[in-house]
Coordinates of C-alpha atoms and ligand atoms in Angstrom, one line a residue:
Chain A
M1 CA 0.0 0.0 0.0
V2 CA 1.1 3.6 -0.6
K3 CA 0.7 6.5 1.7
Q4 CA -1.3 9.3 0.1
L5 CA -1.7 12.9 1.6
S6 CA -5.0 14.7 1.6
I7 CA -5.2 18.3 2.0
F8 CA -8.4 20.2 2.7
V9 CA -8.7 23.2 0.5
Q10 CA -11.4 25.8 0.2
N11 CA -12.0 26.7 -3.4
R12 CA -9.2 29.1 -3.7
S13 CA -6.7 28.3 -6.4
G14 CA -3.9 30.2 -4.5
K15 CA -4.1 27.6 -1.8
L16 CA -3.2 24.8 -4.3
A17 CA -0.1 26.8 -5.6
A18 CA 0.8 27.5 -1.8
S19 CA 0.8 23.9 -0.9
L20 CA 2.8 22.8 -3.8
S21 CA 5.4 25.6 -3.3
V22 CA 5.7 24.6 0.4
L23 CA 6.6 21.1 -0.7
R24 CA 9.0 22.3 -3.5
D25 CA 10.8 24.5 -0.9
S26 CA 11.2 21.5 1.3
G27 CA 12.7 19.3 -1.5
I28 CA 9.7 17.0 -1.8
D29 CA 8.9 15.6 -5.1
V30 CA 5.2 15.3 -6.1
R31 CA 4.6 12.1 -8.0
A32 CA 1.0 12.4 -8.6
L33 CA -1.8 15.0 -8.0
T34 CA -5.5 15.1 -8.2
I35 CA -8.2 17.3 -6.8
A36 CA -11.6 16.4 -5.9
D37 CA -13.7 19.4 -6.3
T38 CA -17.1 20.5 -5.0
P39 CA -18.7 24.0 -5.3
D40 CA -17.9 24.4 -1.6
F41 CA -14.6 22.8 -0.9
G42 CA -12.0 20.7 -2.4
I43 CA -9.6 17.8 -1.4
L44 CA -6.1 17.9 -2.9
R45 CA -4.6 14.3 -3.0
L46 CA -0.9 13.8 -3.4
L47 CA 1.6 11.0 -3.9
V48 CA 5.0 12.3 -2.9
D49 CA 8.4 10.8 -2.5
D50 CA 8.4 11.1 1.4
A51 CA 5.0 11.2 2.9
A52 CA 5.9 11.5 6.5
K53 CA 8.2 14.5 5.8
A54 CA 5.5 16.1 3.6
E55 CA 2.9 15.8 6.2
A56 CA 5.0 17.3 8.9
V57 CA 6.0 20.2 6.7
L58 CA 2.4 20.9 5.6
L59 CA 1.1 20.7 9.2
D60 CA 3.8 23.2 10.2
N61 CA 2.5 25.6 7.6
G62 CA -0.9 25.5 8.8
F63 CA -2.5 23.1 6.3
L64 CA -5.1 20.6 7.2
V65 CA -3.6 17.3 6.1
Q66 CA -4.4 13.7 6.5
T67 CA -2.5 10.6 5.2
T68 CA -4.5 7.6 3.9
D69 CA -3.4 4.2 2.6
V70 CA -4.2 3.7 -1.2
V71 CA -3.6 0.8 -3.4
V72 CA -1.8 1.4 -6.8
V73 CA -2.4 -1.1 -9.5
P74 CA -0.8 -1.2 -12.9
V75 CA -3.4 -1.0 -15.7
L76 CA -2.6 -2.5 -19.1
D77 CA -2.8 0.2 -21.6
E78 CA -5.1 -1.6 -23.9
R79 CA -8.8 -1.8 -24.6
G80 CA -10.7 -3.1 -21.6
G81 CA -7.6 -3.0 -19.4
L82 CA -9.5 -1.2 -16.6
A83 CA -12.8 -3.1 -17.0
S84 CA -10.8 -6.3 -16.3
L85 CA -9.9 -4.8 -13.0
L86 CA -13.1 -3.3 -11.9
E87 CA -15.3 -6.3 -12.7
P88 CA -13.6 -8.7 -10.2
M89 CA -13.6 -5.9 -7.6
A90 CA -17.3 -5.6 -8.0
E91 CA -17.7 -9.3 -7.7
A92 CA -15.6 -9.4 -4.5
G93 CA -17.6 -6.6 -2.9
V94 CA -14.7 -4.0 -2.8
N95 CA -16.3 -0.7 -2.7
I96 CA -14.4 2.2 -4.4
E97 CA -14.5 5.6 -2.6
Y98 CA -12.5 7.1 -5.4
M99 CA -9.8 6.4 -8.0
Y100 CA -7.5 8.2 -10.2
S101 CA -5.0 7.5 -12.8
L102 CA -1.2 8.0 -12.5
I103 CA 1.4 7.9 -15.1
A104 CA 4.9 7.2 -14.0
R105 CA 7.4 9.6 -15.3
D106 CA 9.8 6.9 -16.9
A107 CA 7.6 3.9 -17.3
K108 CA 5.3 3.1 -20.3
D109 CA 2.7 1.7 -17.7
A110 CA -0.4 3.4 -16.6
F111 CA -1.5 3.0 -12.9
M112 CA -4.7 3.4 -11.2
V113 CA -4.7 4.7 -7.5
F114 CA -7.6 3.2 -5.6
R115 CA -9.0 4.3 -2.3
V116 CA -11.4 1.5 -1.3
T117 CA -13.4 0.7 2.0
D118 CA -11.5 -2.4 2.8
N119 CA -7.9 -2.6 1.6
A120 CA -7.2 -6.0 3.0
A121 CA -10.1 -7.5 1.0
F122 CA -8.9 -5.7 -2.1
L123 CA -5.4 -7.1 -1.7
A124 CA -6.6 -10.5 -1.1
M125 CA -8.8 -10.2 -4.4
L126 CA -5.8 -9.1 -6.3
K127 CA -3.7 -12.0 -5.0
A128 CA -6.4 -14.4 -5.8
K129 CA -6.8 -13.2 -9.3
G130 CA -3.0 -13.2 -9.8
L131 CA -3.0 -9.4 -10.3
K132 CA -0.1 -7.2 -9.2
H133 CA -0.2 -4.0 -7.1
V134 CA 2.6 -1.7 -7.0
E135 CA 5.0 -1.3 -3.9
P136 CA 5.9 2.3 -2.9
A137 CA 9.5 1.7 -3.8
E138 CA 8.7 1.1 -7.4
L139 CA 7.2 4.5 -7.6
G140 CA 10.1 6.1 -5.8
I141 CA 8.0 6.6 -2.7
R142 CA 9.0 6.1 0.9
Chain B
M1 CA -8.3 27.6 51.9
D2 CA -10.9 30.1 52.6
K3 CA -14.0 29.4 50.6
Y4 CA -15.4 33.0 50.7
Y5 CA -13.7 36.2 50.7
Q6 CA -16.4 37.9 52.8
P7 CA -18.5 35.3 54.3
E8 CA -20.6 37.9 56.3
I9 CA -21.9 39.3 53.1
E10 CA -21.8 36.3 50.8
T11 CA -23.6 34.0 53.1
A12 CA -25.8 36.7 54.8
S13 CA -29.6 36.1 55.1
V14 CA -31.9 37.6 52.4
G15 CA -33.3 39.8 54.9
D16 CA -30.1 41.3 55.9
I17 CA -29.1 41.9 52.3
R18 CA -32.3 43.6 51.6
K19 CA -31.8 45.9 54.6
I20 CA -28.3 46.8 53.5
Q21 CA -29.7 47.4 49.9
L22 CA -32.5 49.7 51.0
E23 CA -30.2 51.9 53.2
R24 CA -27.6 52.2 50.4
L25 CA -30.2 52.8 47.8
Q26 CA -31.8 55.7 49.7
E27 CA -28.4 57.2 50.3
Q28 CA -27.4 56.7 46.6
V29 CA -30.5 58.3 45.2
K30 CA -29.9 61.2 47.4
H31 CA -26.3 61.5 46.4
V32 CA -27.2 61.3 42.6
Y33 CA -30.1 63.7 42.9
A34 CA -28.0 66.2 44.6
N35 CA -24.8 65.9 42.4
V36 CA -26.0 64.9 38.9
P37 CA -28.1 67.6 37.2
Y38 CA -28.9 65.4 34.2
Y39 CA -30.4 62.6 36.2
R40 CA -32.1 65.1 38.6
E41 CA -34.0 66.5 35.6
K42 CA -35.0 63.0 34.6
M43 CA -36.3 62.3 38.0
D44 CA -38.1 65.6 38.3
K45 CA -39.8 64.8 34.9
A46 CA -40.8 61.5 36.2
G47 CA -42.2 63.2 39.3
V48 CA -40.1 61.2 41.7
K49 CA -38.0 62.5 44.8
P50 CA -35.3 60.8 46.8
E51 CA -37.8 60.7 49.7
D52 CA -40.2 58.5 47.6
I53 CA -37.7 55.6 47.9
K54 CA -39.3 54.0 51.0
E55 CA -38.9 50.3 50.2
L56 CA -36.8 48.4 47.6
A57 CA -39.8 48.1 45.3
D58 CA -39.9 51.8 45.0
I59 CA -36.8 51.5 42.8
A60 CA -39.3 51.0 39.9
K61 CA -40.3 54.7 40.2
L62 CA -36.9 55.7 39.0
P63 CA -36.2 56.4 35.4
F64 CA -33.8 54.2 33.5
N65 CA -30.4 55.1 32.2
Y66 CA -29.5 54.0 28.7
K67 CA -26.2 53.9 26.9
Q68 CA -27.5 56.9 24.9
D69 CA -27.6 58.9 28.2
L70 CA -23.9 58.2 28.8
R71 CA -23.2 59.4 25.2
D72 CA -25.2 62.5 25.7
T73 CA -23.4 63.4 28.9
Y74 CA -19.9 62.5 27.6
P75 CA -17.4 62.7 29.2
Y76 CA -18.2 63.8 32.7
G77 CA -21.9 64.7 32.8
M78 CA -22.9 61.7 34.8
F79 CA -20.0 62.1 37.4
A80 CA -21.4 62.6 41.0
V81 CA -18.2 63.8 42.6
P82 CA -15.8 66.7 41.5
L83 CA -12.9 65.5 39.5
K84 CA -10.5 66.1 42.3
D85 CA -12.1 63.2 44.1
V86 CA -11.6 60.9 41.1
V87 CA -8.5 58.9 40.9
R88 CA -9.0 56.7 37.8
L89 CA -10.9 56.7 34.6
H90 CA -11.8 53.7 32.4
A91 CA -13.6 53.7 29.2
S92 CA -15.6 51.1 27.3
S93 CA -14.6 50.4 23.8
G94 CA -16.5 52.8 21.4
T95 CA -17.3 50.1 18.9
T96 CA -20.6 51.7 18.1
G97 CA -20.5 55.4 18.5
K98 CA -18.8 57.4 21.2
Q99 CA -17.1 55.6 24.0
V100 CA -18.3 55.7 27.7
V101 CA -16.1 57.2 30.2
A102 CA -16.5 56.1 33.8
G103 CA -14.8 57.6 36.8
Y104 CA -13.6 55.9 40.2
T105 CA -13.0 57.4 43.6
R106 CA -10.3 55.7 45.9
G107 CA -13.3 54.0 47.6
D108 CA -14.8 52.9 44.3
L109 CA -11.6 51.1 43.3
D110 CA -11.6 49.4 46.7
I111 CA -15.2 48.1 46.2
W112 CA -14.4 46.9 42.9
A113 CA -11.2 45.1 44.0
E114 CA -13.3 43.5 46.8
C115 CA -15.8 42.3 44.2
C116 CA -13.1 40.8 42.0
A117 CA -11.4 39.2 45.1
R118 CA -14.7 37.4 45.9
A119 CA -14.8 36.2 42.3
L120 CA -11.2 35.0 42.5
T121 CA -11.7 33.4 45.7
A122 CA -14.7 31.5 44.4
A123 CA -12.4 30.1 41.7
G124 CA -10.1 28.8 44.3
C125 CA -7.6 31.6 44.4
T126 CA -5.5 32.1 47.6
D127 CA -2.6 34.2 48.6
E128 CA -0.4 31.3 47.3
D129 CA -1.6 31.5 43.7
V130 CA 0.1 33.0 40.7
V131 CA -2.6 34.9 38.8
H132 CA -1.8 35.4 35.1
V133 CA -3.8 38.4 33.8
S134 CA -4.1 38.4 29.9
Y135 CA -7.0 40.8 29.9
G136 CA -5.7 44.1 28.3
Y137 CA -4.4 46.7 30.8
G138 CA -5.5 50.2 30.0
L139 CA -8.8 51.9 29.6
F140 CA -10.6 48.5 29.4
T141 CA -11.5 47.4 32.9
G142 CA -10.5 43.7 32.3
G143 CA -6.8 44.0 33.2
L144 CA -6.9 46.4 36.2
G145 CA -10.0 44.7 37.5
A146 CA -8.5 41.3 37.8
D147 CA -5.3 42.8 39.0
G148 CA -7.1 44.6 41.8
G149 CA -8.8 41.5 42.9
A150 CA -5.6 39.4 43.0
M151 CA -3.8 42.1 44.9
K152 CA -6.6 42.1 47.6
I153 CA -6.1 38.4 48.2
G154 CA -2.3 38.7 48.2
A155 CA -1.8 36.4 45.3
V156 CA 1.1 36.9 42.9
T157 CA -0.2 39.0 39.9
V158 CA 1.5 38.6 36.5
P159 CA 0.3 41.6 34.5
V160 CA 1.1 40.2 31.1
S161 CA -1.9 42.1 29.3
S162 CA -3.0 40.8 26.0
G163 CA -1.0 39.9 22.9
N164 CA 2.1 38.0 21.9
T165 CA 0.5 34.6 22.6
K166 CA 3.7 32.5 22.3
R167 CA 5.3 34.7 25.0
Q168 CA 2.1 34.2 27.0
V169 CA 2.5 30.3 26.7
N170 CA 6.2 30.6 27.9
I171 CA 5.3 32.7 30.9
L172 CA 2.4 30.4 31.8
K173 CA 4.9 27.6 31.8
D174 CA 7.9 29.2 33.5
F175 CA 6.2 31.3 36.1
G176 CA 4.0 28.4 37.1
S177 CA 0.9 30.4 36.8
S178 CA -2.2 28.8 38.6
I179 CA -5.0 31.0 37.6
L180 CA -5.7 32.6 34.2
C181 CA -7.8 35.7 33.7
C182 CA -8.7 36.7 30.1
T183 CA -11.7 36.6 27.6
P184 CA -12.7 33.1 26.9
S185 CA -11.9 33.4 23.2
Y186 CA -8.4 34.4 24.1
A187 CA -8.2 31.5 26.5
L188 CA -9.0 29.1 23.6
H189 CA -6.4 30.9 21.5
I190 CA -3.8 30.5 24.2
A191 CA -4.8 26.8 24.3
E192 CA -4.4 26.4 20.6
V193 CA -0.9 28.0 20.6
L194 CA 0.1 26.0 23.6
H195 CA -0.7 22.8 21.5
E196 CA 0.9 24.3 18.3
M197 CA 4.1 24.9 20.4
G198 CA 4.2 21.1 21.1
Y199 CA 3.0 21.3 24.7
T200 CA -0.1 20.0 26.5
K201 CA -1.9 21.0 29.6
D202 CA 0.5 18.9 31.5
D203 CA 3.3 21.3 30.7
I204 CA 1.6 24.1 32.6
S205 CA 0.3 24.5 36.2
L206 CA -3.1 26.2 35.6
K207 CA -5.8 25.0 37.9
A208 CA -8.5 27.5 37.2
G209 CA -9.5 30.3 34.8
V210 CA -11.8 33.3 35.4
F211 CA -13.3 34.4 31.9
G212 CA -15.4 37.1 31.0
A213 CA -16.0 40.4 29.0
E214 CA -17.8 38.6 26.1
P215 CA -20.6 36.0 25.9
W216 CA -19.5 32.4 25.9
T217 CA -21.3 29.0 25.9
N218 CA -21.1 26.1 28.1
E219 CA -19.7 23.9 25.3
M220 CA -16.9 26.5 25.0
R221 CA -16.3 26.1 28.7
L222 CA -15.8 22.4 28.2
Q223 CA -13.4 22.8 25.5
I224 CA -11.2 25.3 27.6
E225 CA -11.4 23.1 30.6
E226 CA -10.3 20.1 28.6
L227 CA -7.6 21.7 26.5
L228 CA -6.0 23.6 29.5
G229 CA -6.7 21.1 32.2
I230 CA -8.6 23.6 34.4
K231 CA -11.9 24.6 35.9
A232 CA -13.2 27.6 34.0
Y233 CA -15.3 30.1 35.9
D234 CA -17.4 32.9 34.4
I235 CA -17.3 36.5 35.7
Y236 CA -19.7 39.2 34.6
G237 CA -19.4 43.0 34.6
L238 CA -19.4 46.1 32.5
T239 CA -17.6 49.4 32.8
E240 CA -20.7 51.5 33.2
I241 CA -21.5 49.5 36.5
I242 CA -17.8 49.1 37.5
G243 CA -16.1 46.4 35.5
P244 CA -15.6 42.7 35.9
G245 CA -16.8 41.4 39.3
V246 CA -20.5 42.7 39.1
A247 CA -21.4 39.0 39.3
F248 CA -19.2 35.8 39.5
E249 CA -19.5 32.0 39.3
C250 CA -19.0 29.6 42.0
A251 CA -17.9 25.9 41.8
E252 CA -21.5 24.9 41.0
Q253 CA -21.2 26.7 37.4
T254 CA -25.0 27.2 37.2
G255 CA -25.1 31.0 37.2
M256 CA -23.3 33.8 38.6
H257 CA -23.7 35.4 42.1
V258 CA -24.4 39.0 41.9
N259 CA -22.5 41.3 44.4
E260 CA -25.9 42.6 45.4
D261 CA -24.6 44.6 48.6
H262 CA -23.0 46.8 45.8
F263 CA -25.1 46.3 42.9
L264 CA -28.9 45.9 42.9
V265 CA -30.1 43.7 40.0
E266 CA -33.6 43.7 38.3
V267 CA -35.0 41.9 35.3
I268 CA -37.4 43.9 33.3
D269 CA -39.4 43.5 30.1
P270 CA -37.3 45.2 27.5
D271 CA -40.3 46.5 25.6
T272 CA -42.3 47.9 28.4
G273 CA -39.9 48.5 31.1
E274 CA -42.1 46.5 33.6
V275 CA -40.3 44.7 36.3
L276 CA -40.5 41.0 36.0
G277 CA -38.8 39.7 39.0
E278 CA -37.1 36.4 39.5
D279 CA -37.1 33.3 37.3
V280 CA -38.5 35.1 34.2
Q281 CA -36.3 35.9 31.3
G282 CA -35.9 39.6 30.5
E283 CA -33.3 42.4 30.2
I284 CA -31.0 42.7 33.2
V285 CA -30.8 46.2 34.8
F286 CA -28.3 47.2 37.4
T287 CA -28.2 50.0 40.1
C288 CA -24.8 50.9 41.7
L289 CA -25.5 51.1 45.4
T290 CA -22.1 52.1 46.6
R291 CA -20.1 53.5 43.8
K292 CA -19.6 57.3 44.3
A293 CA -17.9 58.8 41.3
F294 CA -20.1 57.3 38.5
P295 CA -23.2 55.9 40.2
L296 CA -25.6 54.8 37.7
L297 CA -29.2 54.0 38.7
R298 CA -31.2 51.5 36.8
Y299 CA -28.8 51.0 34.0
R300 CA -30.1 49.0 31.0
T301 CA -27.4 46.5 30.2
R302 CA -29.3 45.1 27.0
D303 CA -28.2 41.6 28.3
I304 CA -30.9 39.0 28.3
G305 CA -31.0 36.8 31.3
V306 CA -32.8 35.3 34.4
I307 CA -32.1 35.9 38.0
T308 CA -33.0 33.4 40.7
R309 CA -32.7 33.0 44.5
Q310 CA -32.7 29.2 44.3
K311 CA -30.3 27.7 46.9
C312 CA -26.8 27.2 45.8
S313 CA -24.5 24.4 46.9
C314 CA -21.7 26.6 47.4
G315 CA -23.4 28.2 50.4
R316 CA -23.6 31.7 49.1
T317 CA -26.9 33.4 49.4
L318 CA -26.2 36.1 46.9
I319 CA -28.8 36.2 44.1
K320 CA -27.7 34.4 41.0
M321 CA -28.1 35.5 37.4
T322 CA -27.8 33.2 34.3
K323 CA -25.1 33.7 31.7
P324 CA -26.6 36.3 29.5
R325 CA -28.6 34.5 26.8
G326 CA -27.9 37.2 24.3
R327 CA -28.0 40.9 24.1
T328 CA -30.9 42.9 22.9
D329 CA -28.6 44.6 20.5
D330 CA -26.7 41.4 19.3
M331 CA -29.9 39.8 18.4
L332 CA -30.1 39.3 14.6
I333 CA -33.4 39.5 13.2
I334 CA -33.3 37.1 10.0
R335 CA -36.5 36.7 8.0
G336 CA -38.4 37.7 11.1
V337 CA -36.8 35.2 13.3
N338 CA -34.7 36.2 16.3
V339 CA -31.2 34.7 16.2
F340 CA -28.5 35.0 18.8
P341 CA -24.8 34.3 18.0
S342 CA -24.6 32.2 21.1
Q343 CA -27.1 29.7 19.7
I344 CA -24.9 29.3 16.6
E345 CA -21.9 28.8 18.7
T346 CA -23.6 26.2 20.9
V347 CA -24.3 24.0 17.8
L348 CA -20.8 24.4 16.5
L349 CA -19.1 23.5 19.7
E350 CA -21.6 20.5 20.2
Q351 CA -20.5 19.1 16.9
G352 CA -16.8 19.4 17.7
Y353 CA -15.8 22.5 15.9
M354 CA -13.7 25.1 17.7
A355 CA -15.1 28.6 18.5
N356 CA -13.5 30.2 15.5
Y357 CA -16.4 31.2 13.4
Q358 CA -17.9 34.1 11.8
I359 CA -21.6 34.9 11.0
V360 CA -22.3 36.8 7.8
V361 CA -25.7 38.2 7.2
D362 CA -26.8 39.8 4.1
R363 CA -29.9 40.7 2.0
V364 CA -30.1 39.5 -1.6
D365 CA -33.3 40.3 -3.5
N366 CA -34.9 41.4 -0.3
F367 CA -34.3 38.1 1.3
D368 CA -32.1 37.8 4.4
T369 CA -29.2 35.3 4.1
I370 CA -27.3 34.0 6.9
E371 CA -23.9 32.1 6.4
V372 CA -22.0 30.5 9.2
Q373 CA -18.3 30.2 8.5
V374 CA -16.3 27.8 10.6
E375 CA -12.8 26.4 10.4
M376 CA -12.6 22.6 9.7
T377 CA -10.7 20.8 12.3
K378 CA -8.2 17.8 12.1
E379 CA -10.8 15.6 13.8
L380 CA -13.7 16.4 11.6
F381 CA -11.7 16.3 8.3
S382 CA -11.9 13.2 6.3
D383 CA -10.4 12.1 3.0
T384 CA -13.6 11.7 1.1
V385 CA -15.9 14.4 -0.3
R386 CA -18.8 12.2 1.1
G387 CA -17.4 12.5 4.6
I388 CA -17.0 16.3 4.4
A389 CA -20.3 16.8 2.9
E390 CA -21.9 14.8 5.5
R391 CA -20.2 17.1 8.3
A392 CA -21.6 20.1 6.5
R393 CA -25.1 18.5 6.2
E394 CA -25.0 17.7 10.0
L395 CA -24.0 21.3 10.8
T396 CA -26.8 22.7 8.6
E397 CA -29.3 20.5 10.1
G398 CA -28.1 21.3 13.6
L399 CA -28.4 25.0 12.9
K400 CA -31.8 24.5 11.5
S401 CA -33.1 22.8 14.5
M402 CA -31.7 25.4 16.8
L403 CA -32.5 28.5 14.8
N404 CA -35.7 27.5 12.8
I405 CA -34.2 28.9 9.7
N406 CA -31.8 27.8 7.0
A407 CA -28.2 28.9 7.3
K408 CA -25.6 28.3 4.7
V409 CA -22.6 26.5 6.1
T410 CA -19.0 27.2 4.8
L411 CA -16.1 25.1 6.1
L412 CA -12.9 27.0 6.1
E413 CA -9.2 26.0 6.2
P414 CA -7.6 26.3 9.6
N415 CA -6.4 29.7 10.5
T416 CA -8.4 31.7 8.0
L417 CA -10.5 33.6 10.5
P418 CA -8.9 36.4 12.3
R419 CA -7.9 35.6 16.1
S420 CA -8.8 38.2 18.6
E421 CA -6.9 39.1 21.7
G422 CA -9.9 40.7 23.2
K423 CA -13.5 40.5 22.4
A424 CA -14.0 38.6 19.2
K425 CA -15.9 40.0 16.3
R426 CA -18.3 37.3 15.2
V427 CA -21.0 39.0 13.2
I428 CA -20.8 40.7 9.9
D429 CA -24.1 42.3 9.1
K430 CA -23.9 43.5 5.5
R431 CA -27.5 44.5 5.4
K432 CA -26.5 47.7 7.1
L433 CA -24.3 48.6 4.3
H434 CA -27.1 48.4 1.7
D435 CA -29.7 50.4 3.7
Ligands
ZN501 ZN1 -22.9 29.3 44.3

């Protein structure tokens, strides 16, 4: 599983830039970024190379931040690649809270990042189906 | 440890108190009639003479004093002694209009200190305590009021005044302060900074706090008590009457004992002026019985509350007033419904938010709107949109059931609302700008 940072942002674009520059100034590399947006607020979700350090830096700078365990799965870049993953998930009763795609800088592979209600059940399903999930180190994440 | 500062007064029989009050009232009315031409004129107009005060109930014959009277007589028109007998001036913040200037004779300062000493003693203060005063020192009565009370008791006073909260935390820690005096919102801010600095309540020696000068709710009390590891006591007062110490809370925490040998309290109907008596909600009115320089009779506080003589477990017989439930002038009328900011605060604190909030009232197309902005907390934040939307929905529903109107809820990032070191500014009423 991979540690993901979630930051509460009110819908002010300045705050997004501010959080990123705080991380840059601390030498933290952002590997993936997505924002969940509503008319009233947003949640900025980040995968960074050093989640513990990033969390501490953000807290110090007054951001409301939380870490969450997410599961990153490689998805074959071909027709039906994603469906072949979602179908067994549905069958196994693994509920998806949200998901987003991640393209690794150097690899040809595409990945999907999943936040599910039950990580253990998800991992067990992947194993049973002979599907891989990605370890943090493979993404250059500590 | 002494439980009372002046047991002979604080536990006197109601009959004895009434006797003292009547003697003092008669003397005070004579003093004001003789020395304050402005009020003498009001009494003459109302057809009442000092001799007409034969029993306590006769106080109802006296005309009221309003804040406007104090503005009209600014600065010295309500003083009842020559300036050479005045040793101190205080002034209330002039947030709306002209400020109010109040004078004190040496004797007045002594009475005031005595009242504050009773309050501090009720909070467990003795001559062995270190009293950290973070109320502002200056024209505002908070700082010097608490200071005077601590001095009477013989405690160590640390006159920090307000501001520079990190330094306040270090002083609390290093000086071993045991009692904190400030506004409740500043107490919460101190607690916040204490935690931001990486300390907890175990790193300080506070045991009690005496908080006043602004309205606060019971939920806010519980938060302060938890974060600072103290028992939090309410203290009530206003510069027009003397300053903090007009009434104070005991360990029972169910209302504040009025120092009624110095201040006679009435509850009246704010619309008709009719005296309502005990156990009925209305506007609180005070008469200074002993203060000589600035002795207001029947001053309309605009605070809404209840007074009661129900027996108190602390043994004091002084009449109790509830925490003011709002102010006649704080009251917001939104779509015809009366809304008090304190009601909104109650809901926020019940749901786990801190008391960092702002109420924005506006009028859009002739329709009143109310928005409650509150900072999200680490505990309430969750990583999913659904989770946060659920928090917002709960808050909207909580407000709806408390206020009977729909309020828009906006969850803010932490530290986006201004922090106050004195009285917090909670309400922004934009309707006034359009009118
Ligand atoms: Zn009591």
